[in-house]
């Protein structure tokens, strides 16, 4: 087996205050020259980044910006303005389909579209981390639980986590 390609994806979420979060995603691709799989011999192919400012609890994308510090073709950055079309999109059921409709195909970049889709999940996790305690105090926990119900096995409606969260929000 020989290593021929690596892709590193990093997604960070920061609390901006007033129910706004900043989600920053970075994608970096390296390729190895044929027959020389050494980290010192890699060729940088892609270095792309996206910044999304998201307002909760509705999870509305208020601002979107994409950059390409390194790209393989001079035409690649031509699609960067299209990522502003993410502004107004909600991170909610149907998010992946909406993202593909807005920036997919010839309107965008396959690598950045994939990154934006992953960033949606991170935005939900980041918002939850930043504002969970506040939601519990203000009785908004049930609203948040509803967003997660039946999204996976753990969050099934009759599962223990949903029952536990509902019980703690009553006390």
XYZ file of C-alpha atoms in Angstrom:
171
model
C 0.000 0.000 0.000
C 1.283 3.476 -0.822
C -0.129 6.796 0.279
C -1.102 8.997 -2.672
C -3.374 11.722 -1.242
C -4.335 13.341 2.060
C -7.231 15.655 2.806
C -7.370 17.561 6.061
C -10.610 19.241 7.080
C -10.830 21.482 10.110
C -14.013 23.132 11.381
C -14.043 25.533 14.339
C -16.997 27.281 15.922
C -16.715 30.448 18.031
C -19.367 32.243 20.059
C -19.763 35.831 18.842
C -22.364 36.674 21.502
C -26.023 37.632 21.111
C -26.850 34.166 19.721
C -24.409 34.472 16.813
C -21.661 31.967 16.073
C -18.807 31.979 13.580
C -18.144 28.655 11.860
C -14.801 28.454 10.058
C -13.986 25.540 7.780
C -10.676 24.783 6.071
C -9.927 22.089 3.493
C -6.348 21.223 2.500
C -5.402 18.562 -0.061
C -1.893 17.200 -0.638
C -0.835 14.744 -3.305
C 2.286 12.646 -3.316
C 4.455 12.381 -6.431
C 4.122 8.938 -8.059
C 6.416 6.472 -6.333
C 7.509 8.962 -3.618
C 5.030 8.832 -0.704
C 6.897 11.120 1.697
C 5.366 13.995 3.664
C 8.344 16.120 2.605
C 7.548 15.518 -1.050
C 3.845 16.426 -1.075
C 2.319 18.840 -3.508
C -0.292 21.244 -2.141
C -3.324 21.016 -4.423
C -6.117 22.786 -2.524
C -6.237 25.205 0.392
C -9.765 26.548 0.695
C -11.711 28.151 3.516
C -15.245 29.227 4.354
C -16.541 31.486 7.125
C -20.217 31.375 8.063
C -21.827 33.711 10.577
C -24.925 31.945 11.891
C -27.741 33.356 14.040
C -29.476 31.042 16.459
C -31.659 29.564 17.585
C -33.129 29.486 14.073
C -29.651 28.673 12.660
C -29.875 31.210 9.848
C -26.725 31.911 7.823
C -26.327 35.689 8.011
C -22.955 36.011 6.289
C -20.917 33.659 4.079
C -17.437 34.137 2.681
C -15.208 31.688 0.805
C -11.513 32.008 -0.014
C -9.000 29.939 -1.965
C -5.453 30.681 -0.785
C -4.242 27.849 -3.055
C -6.048 26.270 -6.006
C -4.956 24.167 -8.984
C -6.514 26.228 -11.780
C -6.665 29.984 -12.341
C -10.443 29.724 -12.948
C -11.186 28.179 -9.542
C -11.733 31.504 -7.687
C -14.354 32.558 -10.267
C -16.997 30.768 -8.152
C -16.188 32.511 -4.852
C -18.924 35.189 -5.139
C -21.589 32.466 -5.418
C -20.982 31.452 -1.810
C -22.692 34.657 -0.666
C -25.882 32.981 -1.926
C -25.752 30.866 1.231
C -26.860 33.940 3.174
C -30.454 33.356 4.221
C -30.178 29.548 4.199
C -31.252 27.812 7.425
C -29.290 24.949 8.898
C -32.260 22.660 9.426
C -33.730 19.519 7.841
C -33.183 19.827 4.086
C -29.959 21.831 4.533
C -27.843 19.570 2.320
C -30.338 19.782 -0.527
C -30.564 23.579 -0.229
C -26.781 23.936 -0.216
C -26.478 21.817 -3.359
C -29.203 23.869 -5.039
C -27.555 27.192 -4.162
C -23.848 26.429 -4.734
C -23.726 22.947 -6.257
C -22.695 21.928 -9.738
C -21.390 24.639 -12.068
C -22.408 27.386 -9.596
C -19.749 26.394 -7.109
C -16.850 24.134 -6.228
C -17.336 20.470 -5.300
C -14.710 20.696 -2.546
C -16.200 23.805 -0.918
C -19.762 22.494 -1.292
C -18.774 19.357 0.594
C -17.110 21.493 3.267
C -20.198 23.708 3.690
C -22.371 20.626 4.175
C -20.064 19.355 6.935
C -20.017 22.802 8.511
C -23.787 22.639 9.019
C -23.433 19.776 11.467
C -20.611 21.584 13.255
C -22.684 24.759 13.488
C -25.445 22.883 15.308
C -22.918 21.333 17.705
C -21.207 24.682 18.271
C -24.433 26.562 18.886
C -25.563 23.858 21.294
C -22.242 24.113 23.161
C -22.433 27.909 23.380
C -26.073 28.294 24.382
C -27.283 25.045 25.986
C -27.178 26.367 29.559
C -29.082 29.483 28.540
C -31.723 27.463 26.690
C -32.299 25.359 29.789
C -32.869 28.465 31.912
C -35.251 30.059 29.449
C -37.273 26.912 28.701
C -36.040 26.706 25.106
C -34.574 23.228 25.478
C -37.689 21.510 24.051
C -37.397 23.677 20.930
C -33.822 22.489 20.482
C -34.670 18.855 21.209
C -37.263 18.970 18.429
C -34.521 19.858 15.932
C -32.608 16.678 16.789
C -35.428 14.161 17.193
C -35.137 11.216 14.790
C -31.970 12.557 13.130
C -30.094 9.406 14.214
C -30.420 6.329 16.437
C -29.276 8.152 19.571
C -31.805 10.951 19.055
C -34.818 8.738 18.330
C -38.007 10.032 19.905
C -38.356 7.071 22.276
C -34.638 6.996 23.138
C -33.048 7.612 26.500
C -31.289 10.880 25.615
C -34.533 12.587 24.569
C -36.284 11.338 27.713
C -33.407 12.488 29.938
C -33.250 15.952 28.385
C -36.997 16.416 28.663
C -36.913 15.364 32.321
C -34.086 17.766 33.184
C -35.830 20.635 31.410
C -38.885 20.127 33.649
C -36.855 20.570 36.840
